Short mmCIF file of C-alpha atoms (C1' of nucleotides) in Angstrom, two decimals:
data_model
loop_
_atom_site.label_atom_id
_atom_site.label_comp_id
_atom_site.label_asym_id
_atom_site.label_seq_id
_atom_site.Cartn_x
_atom_site.Cartn_y
_atom_site.Cartn_z
CA MET O 1 -95.02 -138.61 149.26
CA ILE O 2 -98.29 -139.73 149.66
CA PRO O 3 -100.66 -136.73 148.06
CA SER O 4 -103.70 -135.83 150.13
CA GLN O 5 -106.76 -134.87 148.01
CA LEU O 6 -106.48 -131.04 148.62
CA ALA O 7 -103.04 -131.55 147.48
CA GLU O 8 -103.94 -132.21 143.53
CA VAL O 9 -106.26 -129.58 143.71
CA THR O 10 -103.62 -126.55 143.97
CA ARG O 11 -101.47 -129.00 142.04
CA GLU O 12 -104.24 -128.64 139.10
CA ARG O 13 -104.72 -125.11 139.69
CA VAL O 14 -101.09 -124.33 139.41
CA LEU O 15 -101.25 -126.04 136.17
CA ARG O 16 -104.33 -124.22 135.12
CA ALA O 17 -102.93 -121.05 135.10
CA ALA O 18 -99.82 -122.27 133.72
CA GLY O 19 -101.12 -122.94 130.86
CA GLU O 20 -102.93 -119.64 130.26
CA VAL O 21 -99.91 -117.45 131.49
CA PHE O 22 -97.87 -119.41 128.95
CA ALA O 23 -100.30 -119.18 126.46
CA GLU O 24 -100.62 -115.58 126.97
CA ARG O 25 -96.46 -114.68 127.50
CA GLY O 26 -95.00 -117.70 126.25
CA PHE O 27 -92.09 -119.49 128.12
CA ARG O 28 -89.61 -117.12 128.83
CA ASP O 29 -91.77 -114.22 129.44
CA ALA O 30 -93.90 -115.96 131.78
CA THR O 31 -92.78 -115.44 135.14
CA VAL O 32 -93.66 -118.17 138.13
CA ARG O 33 -94.26 -115.29 140.16
CA ASP O 34 -96.84 -114.46 137.60
CA ILE O 35 -98.24 -118.36 137.30
CA CYS O 36 -98.09 -118.38 141.33
CA GLY O 37 -100.10 -115.41 141.76
CA LYS O 38 -102.93 -116.34 139.41
CA ALA O 39 -103.27 -119.97 141.35
CA GLY O 40 -102.96 -117.57 144.51
CA VAL O 41 -100.29 -120.37 145.66
CA ASN O 42 -96.95 -119.89 147.13
CA VAL O 43 -93.92 -119.38 144.56
CA ALA O 44 -92.73 -122.55 146.54
CA SER O 45 -94.86 -124.71 145.12
CA VAL O 46 -93.63 -124.74 141.46
CA ASN O 47 -91.01 -126.45 143.07
CA TYR O 48 -92.89 -128.57 145.62
CA TYR O 49 -95.06 -130.26 142.94
CA PHE O 50 -93.08 -129.62 139.45
CA ARG O 51 -89.40 -129.83 139.83
CA ASN O 52 -88.96 -126.18 138.16
CA LYS O 53 -90.47 -124.05 135.58
CA GLU O 54 -89.19 -126.17 132.71
CA ALA O 55 -91.06 -129.40 133.73
CA LEU O 56 -94.06 -127.42 134.66
CA TYR O 57 -94.03 -126.37 131.13
CA CYS O 58 -93.67 -129.66 129.85
CA GLU O 59 -96.81 -130.80 132.22
CA ALA O 60 -99.07 -127.91 131.29
CA LEU O 61 -98.54 -128.48 127.81
CA SER O 62 -100.31 -132.34 128.17
CA PHE O 63 -102.81 -131.04 130.45
CA ALA O 64 -103.81 -128.57 127.49
CA PHE O 65 -103.78 -131.12 125.02
CA GLU O 66 -105.36 -133.80 127.10
CA GLU O 67 -108.36 -130.99 128.11
CA ALA O 68 -108.63 -130.19 124.29
CA GLU O 69 -109.39 -133.39 123.33
CA GLU O 70 -111.31 -133.83 125.59
CA ARG O 71 -113.84 -130.90 124.46
CA TYR O 72 -112.72 -131.47 120.62
CA PRO O 73 -113.07 -135.05 120.34
CA PHE O 74 -111.34 -136.63 117.14
CA ASP O 75 -113.22 -139.18 116.59
CA CYS O 76 -113.13 -138.73 112.79
CA PRO O 77 -116.05 -141.30 111.78
CA GLU O 78 -114.89 -143.74 109.33
CA GLY O 79 -118.03 -145.95 108.98
CA GLU O 80 -119.24 -147.29 105.76
CA GLY O 81 -121.97 -144.62 105.01
CA VAL O 82 -120.27 -142.08 105.26
CA THR O 83 -118.73 -140.21 102.53
CA PRO O 84 -115.02 -139.03 101.80
CA ALA O 85 -116.35 -135.35 101.48
CA GLU O 86 -118.56 -135.58 105.39
CA ARG O 87 -115.83 -137.00 106.52
CA LEU O 88 -113.44 -134.04 105.59
CA ARG O 89 -116.07 -131.12 106.41
CA HIS O 90 -116.20 -133.21 109.87
CA PHE O 91 -112.20 -132.88 109.88
CA ILE O 92 -111.56 -129.30 109.20
CA ARG O 93 -114.99 -128.10 110.99
CA ASN O 94 -113.29 -130.09 114.11
CA PHE O 95 -110.13 -128.29 113.94
CA LEU O 96 -110.81 -125.40 112.85
CA MET O 97 -113.04 -124.96 116.02
CA ARG O 98 -110.49 -126.55 118.50
CA LEU O 99 -107.86 -123.42 117.06
CA LEU O 100 -109.88 -121.04 117.08
CA ASP O 101 -111.90 -121.69 120.80
CA ASP O 102 -110.90 -118.82 122.59
CA THR O 103 -113.54 -118.75 125.89
CA HIS O 104 -112.42 -122.16 127.94
CA LEU O 105 -109.99 -123.50 126.69
CA GLY O 106 -108.46 -120.42 124.47
CA TRP O 107 -104.90 -121.44 125.77
CA HIS O 108 -104.50 -124.36 123.99
CA GLY O 109 -104.02 -123.03 120.48
CA LYS O 110 -101.67 -120.29 121.14
CA LEU O 111 -100.14 -123.18 123.34
CA ILE O 112 -99.13 -125.03 120.86
CA THR O 113 -99.19 -122.83 118.04
CA ARG O 114 -95.94 -121.30 119.51
CA GLU O 115 -94.49 -124.72 120.83
CA ILE O 116 -94.56 -125.40 116.84
CA LEU O 117 -92.84 -122.35 116.61
CA SER O 118 -90.17 -122.83 119.09
CA PRO O 119 -90.20 -126.02 119.31
CA THR O 120 -88.71 -127.88 122.37
CA ALA O 121 -88.00 -131.46 123.34
CA ALA O 122 -91.66 -131.13 124.58
CA LEU O 123 -93.17 -131.73 120.92
CA VAL O 124 -91.47 -134.72 119.75
CA PRO O 125 -94.07 -136.83 121.45
CA ILE O 126 -96.60 -134.54 120.82
CA VAL O 127 -96.24 -135.07 117.13
CA ASP O 128 -95.64 -138.55 117.01
CA SER O 129 -99.07 -139.71 119.22
CA ILE O 130 -101.38 -136.88 117.84
CA MET O 131 -100.12 -134.70 114.88
CA LYS O 132 -99.19 -138.00 112.58
CA PRO O 133 -102.52 -139.87 113.58
CA ARG O 134 -104.33 -136.97 112.63
CA PHE O 135 -102.23 -136.63 109.15
CA ASP O 136 -102.96 -140.04 108.50
CA ALA O 137 -106.59 -139.81 108.56
CA VAL O 138 -106.33 -136.38 106.03
CA ARG O 139 -104.31 -138.69 103.71
CA ARG O 140 -106.95 -140.74 103.49
CA ILE O 141 -109.27 -138.82 102.67
CA VAL O 142 -107.08 -137.25 100.05
CA ILE O 143 -106.71 -140.27 97.93
CA GLN O 144 -110.62 -141.06 98.22
CA LEU O 145 -111.85 -137.16 96.66
CA VAL O 146 -108.21 -136.99 94.11
CA PRO O 147 -109.68 -138.90 90.73
CA HIS O 148 -105.95 -139.98 89.78
CA PRO O 149 -103.29 -141.19 91.78
CA LEU O 150 -100.38 -139.34 93.39
CA ASP O 151 -97.54 -139.59 94.02
CA ASP O 152 -96.17 -139.30 97.97
CA ASP O 153 -94.81 -135.66 97.59
CA SER O 154 -97.94 -134.76 96.19
CA LEU O 155 -100.45 -136.29 98.60
CA GLU O 156 -98.34 -134.58 101.13
CA ARG O 157 -98.41 -131.47 99.82
CA CYS O 158 -102.03 -131.93 99.64
CA VAL O 159 -102.37 -132.69 103.10
CA LEU O 160 -100.57 -129.34 104.31
CA SER O 161 -102.42 -127.59 101.99
CA ILE O 162 -104.87 -128.50 104.06
CA PHE O 163 -103.83 -127.57 107.85
CA GLY O 164 -102.33 -124.47 106.51
CA GLN O 165 -105.72 -123.17 105.25
CA CYS O 166 -106.65 -124.01 108.97
CA LEU O 167 -104.10 -122.67 110.67
CA VAL O 168 -103.91 -119.25 109.22
CA TYR O 169 -106.54 -118.12 111.13
CA ARG O 170 -104.65 -118.98 114.93
CA HIS O 171 -101.03 -118.08 113.29
CA ALA O 172 -101.86 -115.30 111.50
CA ARG O 173 -104.49 -114.16 113.85
CA SER O 174 -102.89 -110.75 114.66
CA VAL O 175 -103.09 -109.52 111.02
CA ILE O 176 -106.65 -110.99 110.64
CA ASP O 177 -108.21 -108.83 113.49
CA GLN O 178 -106.19 -105.76 111.99
CA MET O 179 -107.38 -106.21 108.84
CA ARG O 180 -110.51 -108.04 108.93
CA PRO O 181 -111.55 -108.81 112.29
CA GLN O 182 -115.41 -109.93 111.55
CA ILE O 183 -114.72 -113.00 109.84
CA VAL O 184 -113.35 -114.66 112.57
CA ALA O 185 -115.19 -112.79 115.50
CA GLY O 186 -118.92 -114.88 116.74
CA PRO O 187 -119.27 -118.39 116.43
CA GLU O 188 -121.14 -118.17 113.41
CA ASP O 189 -118.53 -116.38 111.63
CA ARG O 190 -116.41 -119.80 112.68
CA GLU O 191 -119.04 -121.87 111.29
CA ALA O 192 -119.20 -119.79 107.67
CA THR O 193 -114.87 -120.25 107.91
CA ALA O 194 -114.94 -124.11 108.28
CA GLU O 195 -117.63 -124.22 105.44
CA HIS O 196 -115.79 -121.83 103.17
CA VAL O 197 -112.44 -123.92 103.97
CA PHE O 198 -114.83 -127.28 103.16
CA ARG O 199 -115.70 -125.87 100.04
CA PHE O 200 -112.09 -124.42 98.75
CA VAL O 201 -110.68 -127.91 99.31
CA LEU O 202 -113.08 -130.21 98.10
CA ALA O 203 -112.84 -127.93 94.84
CA ALA O 204 -109.35 -128.37 94.59
CA LEU O 205 -109.33 -131.88 95.25
CA THR O 206 -111.61 -133.15 93.04
CA HIS O 207 -110.68 -130.52 90.03
CA LEU O 208 -106.88 -131.23 91.00
CA PRO O 209 -104.90 -131.85 87.53
CA PRO O 210 -102.85 -134.79 87.11
CA THR O 211 -98.91 -133.93 87.38
CA PRO O 212 -97.63 -133.38 83.94
CA GLY O 213 -94.06 -135.94 85.27
CA THR O 214 -96.43 -138.91 86.75
CA MET C 1 -73.39 -86.02 116.48
CA ILE C 2 -72.02 -86.27 113.07
CA PRO C 3 -71.76 -89.98 112.49
CA SER C 4 -68.46 -90.99 110.03
CA GLN C 5 -68.04 -93.98 107.91
CA LEU C 6 -66.70 -96.00 110.20
CA ALA C 7 -69.42 -95.67 112.70
CA GLU C 8 -71.89 -97.07 109.89
CA VAL C 9 -70.31 -100.34 109.69
CA THR C 10 -70.39 -100.96 113.69
CA ARG C 11 -74.38 -99.97 113.34
CA GLU C 12 -74.90 -102.00 110.65
CA ARG C 13 -72.62 -104.64 112.09
CA VAL C 14 -75.23 -104.76 115.01
CA LEU C 15 -78.31 -104.79 113.12
CA ARG C 16 -76.95 -107.66 111.29
CA ALA C 17 -76.42 -109.78 114.49
CA ALA C 18 -79.59 -108.36 115.92
CA GLY C 19 -81.43 -109.41 113.31
CA GLU C 20 -80.30 -113.20 113.25
CA VAL C 21 -80.11 -113.55 116.99
CA PHE C 22 -83.57 -112.03 117.20
CA ALA C 23 -85.04 -114.81 114.59
CA GLU C 24 -83.16 -117.48 116.05
CA ARG C 25 -84.31 -116.70 119.53
CA GLY C 26 -86.87 -114.84 119.57
CA PHE C 27 -87.20 -111.02 121.48
CA ARG C 28 -87.03 -112.11 124.84
CA ASP C 29 -83.95 -114.94 124.67
CA ALA C 30 -82.49 -113.32 123.04
CA THR C 31 -79.39 -111.32 125.09
CA VAL C 32 -77.79 -108.03 124.22
CA ARG C 33 -74.28 -109.43 125.05
CA ASP C 34 -75.16 -112.68 122.48
CA ILE C 35 -76.13 -109.98 119.61
CA CYS C 36 -73.09 -107.68 120.79
CA GLY C 37 -70.70 -111.27 121.16
CA LYS C 38 -71.46 -112.27 117.46
CA ALA C 39 -71.46 -108.61 115.95
CA GLY C 40 -67.73 -108.36 117.84
CA VAL C 41 -68.17 -104.87 119.35
CA ASN C 42 -68.89 -103.61 123.30
CA VAL C 43 -72.29 -104.14 124.96
CA ALA C 44 -72.83 -100.65 125.29
CA SER C 45 -73.02 -100.09 121.81
CA VAL C 46 -76.30 -101.24 121.54
CA ASN C 47 -77.27 -98.20 124.08
CA TYR C 48 -75.11 -95.53 122.24
CA TYR C 49 -76.28 -96.54 118.82
CA PHE C 50 -80.24 -97.76 119.43
CA ARG C 51 -81.98 -96.26 122.53
CA ASN C 52 -82.20 -99.30 123.90
CA LYS C 53 -83.14 -103.15 123.04
CA GLU C 54 -86.64 -102.76 121.82
CA ALA C 55 -85.48 -99.88 119.53
CA LEU C 56 -82.98 -102.14 118.56
CA TYR C 57 -85.57 -104.45 117.44
CA CYS C 58 -87.67 -102.57 116.07
CA GLU C 59 -84.95 -100.92 113.43
CA ALA C 60 -83.53 -104.90 113.18
CA LEU C 61 -87.15 -105.63 111.30
CA SER C 62 -87.38 -103.43 109.34
CA PHE C 63 -83.97 -103.75 108.34
CA ALA C 64 -84.71 -107.26 107.42
CA PHE C 65 -88.07 -106.05 105.39
CA GLU C 66 -86.27 -103.97 103.44
CA GLU C 67 -83.66 -106.69 102.72
CA ALA C 68 -85.92 -109.20 102.16
CA GLU C 69 -88.01 -106.51 99.66
CA GLU C 70 -84.52 -105.99 97.59
CA ARG C 71 -83.60 -109.68 97.01
CA TYR C 72 -87.49 -110.81 96.37
CA PRO C 73 -89.06 -108.21 94.79
CA PHE C 74 -92.76 -107.83 95.22
CA ASP C 75 -93.26 -106.81 91.59
CA CYS C 76 -96.46 -108.45 90.35
CA PRO C 77 -96.64 -108.14 86.88
CA GLU C 78 -100.39 -106.13 86.35
CA GLY C 79 -99.32 -105.77 82.17
CA GLU C 80 -102.28 -106.27 79.82
CA GLY C 81 -100.61 -109.81 78.47
CA VAL C 82 -100.46 -111.49 81.96
CA THR C 83 -103.37 -114.00 82.61
CA PRO C 84 -104.52 -113.82 85.91
CA ALA C 85 -103.33 -117.14 86.28
CA GLU C 86 -99.68 -116.16 85.39
CA ARG C 87 -100.24 -113.60 88.04
CA LEU C 88 -101.05 -116.33 90.64
CA ARG C 89 -98.05 -118.26 89.99
CA HIS C 90 -95.90 -115.69 90.08
CA PHE C 91 -97.03 -114.25 93.45
CA ILE C 92 -97.01 -117.49 95.04
CA ARG C 93 -93.61 -118.56 94.08
CA ASN C 94 -92.58 -114.90 95.07
CA PHE C 95 -93.87 -115.23 98.42
CA LEU C 96 -92.59 -119.10 99.11
CA MET C 97 -89.34 -118.60 98.04
CA ARG C 98 -89.14 -115.40 100.43
CA LEU C 99 -90.11 -117.42 103.12
CA LEU C 100 -88.49 -120.89 102.86
CA ASP C 101 -84.81 -118.97 101.76
CA ASP C 102 -82.53 -120.15 105.11
CA THR C 103 -79.54 -119.27 103.62
CA HIS C 104 -78.37 -115.62 103.16
CA LEU C 105 -81.80 -113.73 104.93
CA GLY C 106 -82.68 -116.67 107.13
CA TRP C 107 -83.86 -114.90 109.55
CA HIS C 108 -86.65 -112.86 107.39
CA GLY C 109 -88.85 -115.27 107.57
CA LYS C 110 -88.54 -116.48 111.08
CA LEU C 111 -88.67 -112.70 112.47
CA ILE C 112 -91.70 -111.85 110.78
CA THR C 113 -93.46 -115.26 111.79
CA ARG C 114 -92.42 -114.27 115.22
CA GLU C 115 -93.55 -110.97 115.11
CA ILE C 116 -97.32 -112.34 113.84
CA LEU C 117 -97.56 -114.57 116.86
CA SER C 118 -96.47 -112.41 119.43
CA PRO C 119 -96.97 -108.55 117.99
CA THR C 120 -95.51 -106.19 119.54
CA ALA C 121 -96.46 -101.82 117.94
CA ALA C 122 -93.95 -102.67 115.08
CA LEU C 123 -96.17 -104.77 113.19
CA VAL C 124 -98.93 -102.55 112.69
CA PRO C 125 -96.70 -100.03 110.43
CA ILE C 126 -95.75 -103.48 108.80
CA VAL C 127 -99.09 -104.41 107.84
CA ASP C 128 -100.30 -101.64 106.80
CA SER C 129 -97.29 -100.68 104.74
CA ILE C 130 -96.20 -103.95 103.18
CA MET C 131 -99.34 -106.92 103.89
CA LYS C 132 -101.97 -104.97 102.96
CA PRO C 133 -100.85 -104.01 99.48
CA ARG C 134 -100.33 -107.61 99.11
CA PHE C 135 -103.85 -108.65 99.93
CA ASP C 136 -104.82 -106.45 97.65
CA ALA C 137 -103.39 -107.83 94.84
CA VAL C 138 -103.94 -111.07 95.43
CA ARG C 139 -108.04 -109.87 96.01
CA ARG C 140 -108.33 -108.74 92.89
CA ILE C 141 -106.59 -111.90 90.85
CA VAL C 142 -108.91 -114.06 93.03
CA ILE C 143 -112.09 -112.05 91.64
CA GLN C 144 -110.80 -112.27 88.59
CA LEU C 145 -110.49 -116.16 88.29
CA VAL C 146 -113.55 -117.08 90.34
CA PRO C 147 -116.70 -117.48 87.78
CA HIS C 148 -118.80 -115.68 90.12
CA PRO C 149 -119.64 -112.75 92.28
CA LEU C 150 -118.19 -113.25 96.03
CA ASP C 151 -119.42 -111.31 98.87
CA ASP C 152 -116.66 -109.67 100.53
CA ASP C 153 -116.13 -112.24 103.67
CA SER C 154 -116.05 -115.30 100.90
CA LEU C 155 -113.24 -113.15 98.82
CA GLU C 156 -111.50 -112.26 101.88
CA ARG C 157 -111.46 -116.40 103.04
CA CYS C 158 -110.26 -117.15 99.33
CA VAL C 159 -107.03 -114.79 99.88
CA LEU C 160 -106.26 -116.32 103.44
CA SER C 161 -106.45 -119.68 102.04
CA ILE C 162 -103.75 -118.74 99.67
CA PHE C 163 -101.26 -117.24 101.79
CA GLY C 164 -102.38 -120.06 104.82
CA GLN C 165 -101.17 -122.33 101.87
CA CYS C 166 -98.02 -120.75 101.97
CA LEU C 167 -96.89 -119.79 105.30
CA VAL C 168 -97.68 -123.52 106.33
CA TYR C 169 -94.84 -123.96 105.62
CA ARG C 170 -92.58 -121.97 107.63
CA HIS C 171 -95.09 -121.96 110.35
CA ALA C 172 -95.07 -125.88 110.98
CA ARG C 173 -92.04 -126.65 109.63
CA SER C 174 -90.58 -127.65 113.08
CA VAL C 175 -93.10 -130.40 112.67
CA ILE C 176 -92.39 -130.78 108.32
CA ASP C 177 -88.88 -131.15 109.53
CA GLN C 178 -90.04 -133.81 111.81
CA MET C 179 -92.30 -135.44 109.54
CA ARG C 180 -91.22 -135.45 105.86
CA PRO C 181 -88.31 -133.31 105.92
CA GLN C 182 -87.79 -133.66 101.66
CA ILE C 183 -90.73 -131.38 100.82
CA VAL C 184 -88.77 -128.38 101.53
CA ALA C 185 -85.53 -129.42 101.24
CA GLY C 186 -83.59 -128.36 98.35
CA PRO C 187 -84.12 -125.51 95.58
CA GLU C 188 -86.08 -127.72 93.50
CA ASP C 189 -88.19 -129.16 96.25
CA ARG C 190 -89.12 -125.42 97.18
CA GLU C 191 -89.96 -125.04 93.07
CA ALA C 192 -92.31 -128.21 93.65
CA THR C 193 -94.03 -127.03 96.49
CA ALA C 194 -94.52 -123.89 94.78
CA GLU C 195 -95.85 -125.10 91.65
CA HIS C 196 -98.13 -127.60 94.04
CA VAL C 197 -99.82 -124.54 95.87
CA PHE C 198 -100.85 -122.99 92.43
CA ARG C 199 -102.42 -125.99 91.00
CA PHE C 200 -104.15 -126.45 94.04
CA VAL C 201 -105.37 -122.38 93.99
CA LEU C 202 -106.17 -122.70 90.45
CA ALA C 203 -108.49 -125.79 91.11
CA ALA C 204 -109.87 -124.21 94.13
CA LEU C 205 -110.90 -121.09 92.99
CA THR C 206 -111.96 -121.96 89.27
CA HIS C 207 -114.34 -124.66 90.78
CA LEU C 208 -115.62 -122.88 93.13
CA PRO C 209 -119.29 -123.42 93.74
CA PRO C 210 -121.38 -120.25 94.54
CA THR C 211 -122.33 -119.65 98.27
CA PRO C 212 -125.74 -121.12 98.84
CA GLY C 213 -127.19 -117.71 100.32
CA THR C 214 -126.15 -115.15 97.85
"C1'" DG J 1 -103.50 -135.28 173.37
"C1'" DA J 2 -98.79 -136.70 170.99
"C1'" DT J 3 -96.53 -137.76 166.79
"C1'" DG J 4 -95.37 -137.98 161.92
"C1'" DC J 5 -95.76 -136.88 157.66
"C1'" DT J 6 -97.82 -133.43 153.89
"C1'" DA J 7 -98.13 -128.68 152.40
"C1'" DT J 8 -97.66 -124.01 152.41
"C1'" DT J 9 -95.22 -119.50 153.25
"C1'" DA J 10 -91.73 -115.99 153.71
"C1'" DA J 11 -87.69 -114.74 153.15
"C1'" DA J 12 -83.51 -114.82 150.94
"C1'" DC J 13 -79.99 -116.63 147.43
"C1'" DA J 14 -77.45 -116.30 143.20
"C1'" DT J 15 -77.40 -115.97 138.68
"C1'" DT J 16 -78.48 -113.23 134.61
"C1'" DC J 17 -79.69 -109.17 131.87
"C1'" DG J 18 -80.33 -104.61 130.58
"C1'" DT J 19 -78.34 -100.36 131.28
"C1'" DT J 20 -75.43 -96.66 132.64
"C1'" DT J 21 -71.00 -94.76 133.71
"C1'" DG J 22 -66.73 -92.28 133.36
"C1'" DA J 23 -62.54 -92.94 131.61
"C1'" DA J 24 -59.70 -94.18 127.44
"C1'" DA J 25 -58.73 -94.38 122.53
"C1'" DC J 26 -59.62 -92.45 117.77
"C1'" DG J 27 -59.82 -89.60 113.63
"C1'" DC J 28 -59.07 -85.09 112.52
"C1'" DA J 29 -58.74 -80.46 111.93
"C1'" DA J 30 -56.16 -76.27 113.18
"C1'" DT D 1 -48.64 -81.26 118.25
"C1'" DT D 2 -52.53 -80.32 120.56
"C1'" DG D 3 -57.34 -79.99 121.22
"C1'" DC D 4 -62.27 -81.30 120.12
"C1'" DG D 5 -65.49 -83.68 118.96
"C1'" DT D 6 -66.75 -89.19 118.41
"C1'" DT D 7 -66.75 -94.20 119.14
"C1'" DT D 8 -65.40 -98.04 121.91
"C1'" DC D 9 -64.47 -99.88 126.59
"C1'" DA D 10 -64.35 -102.33 130.95
"C1'" DA D 11 -66.56 -102.36 134.48
"C1'" DA D 12 -70.25 -102.16 137.71
"C1'" DC D 13 -75.40 -101.03 138.97
"C1'" DG D 14 -80.00 -102.65 139.70
"C1'" DA D 15 -84.02 -104.47 139.04
"C1'" DA D 16 -85.78 -109.10 137.91
"C1'" DT D 17 -86.23 -114.05 137.88
"C1'" DG D 18 -85.76 -118.88 139.01
"C1'" DT D 19 -84.51 -121.48 142.88
"C1'" DT D 20 -83.67 -123.08 147.63
"C1'" DT D 21 -84.11 -122.83 152.66
"C1'" DA D 22 -86.05 -123.77 157.28
"C1'" DA D 23 -89.22 -123.01 159.91
"C1'" DT D 24 -94.63 -122.66 160.37
"C1'" DA D 25 -99.24 -124.68 159.86
"C1'" DG D 26 -102.12 -128.56 159.02
"C1'" DC D 27 -103.89 -132.95 159.18
"C1'" DA D 28 -104.32 -137.86 159.54
"C1'" DT D 29 -103.16 -141.68 162.30
"C1'" DC D 30 -102.37 -144.06 166.66
#
DNA sequence: GATGCTATTAAACATTCGTTTGAAACGCAA
DNA sequence: TTGCGTTTCAAACGAATGTTTAATAGCATC
């Protein structure tokens, strides 16, 4: 019952290996034998430290989010001196880099992408605690940049247009790699991509025509 | 060896059931027993008509694309009298409606989404034969709408910005449904969404600033 | 050193699933 | 009807996998 220091390190080894394998192969195709093999522990460990494979998955998902939050902190500057355009640029770059990071925590982006596509019960708290605040922040930026009032649905669709332009680089990565890999290959390419999305969104928001109906 | 008429109908029943189940549960979670149960045939049928589960999956994928192409034909009008903006609107609406159709061929959108995320060998010919021409068509539209020359990478990123804004409504559907379902609920909402994406893209392309470097 | 709790291990269990098999049913021409 | 090729079926096989068990080893405390 009382976990020792040694137990915690093997527990985290399993968690880390689980994140990688789940991200690479998905929940079903990832076997506990693969995970434990990668972690260098016995298969019974997953049942000893976590209840079963599903509970391990839930913990791995939370763990991935905590690590990603630590590495790419949200911290969208809301200070007085920062223009809405600057906040937009900061957000897009931050979000895109987190999605495309394949080196250290490469599995975070893949993991959450799989979860969004085939949602489990584990997604609900993540949407509420992590995605909703992010949507709210972008919503405030959009309102400040569009030169005329927006109804709620149009506002929401603008936010989705922004997220969509970032997410496509992760979601359609296999297609991009097959058609034009150089635009996300190196760090400087990713910076250029972030800059493009920012310019594209800024041009759209500041020149968006008012909806005829309103 | 000589397939009878009766054999073809059961073959297609299996193919259709396979498309639905594969789209709903993914390749691994879909069992041939489920598929055959839904089709009302014996489990041995998948081995008799197709070689095995994987071959069935490949055929189901092609089948879904053929049906979708039939229902939402590409036919981007390239005629003289059609403005680039009109072609853009047509493309976006067509693409979005196909992605969001959940009634008749609802599985097409889910199926290709799964395939893009976890690509198999079956994706390569689809990218070449279906996606590449689509990218080319959008590329031509973008060139005509942006008021200054674009380098290849910027052009490609513009195309991805357009696709991303459409794809997000399918890829992030679970999140949208949890946060603001009304924007994709009914057919008129989907029309409004298509119109939004069109206006957003048009505003961006026609007001995109030239890249400083070029 | 003895004791009691924690951690690890190899082996086995039970289930699921893709695939195969061999026979029965069916359709159709001679 | 008889015979033959095609299609369907129930049953079983074999492999993979999540989970459990029972025994062993490690480690701190007295």
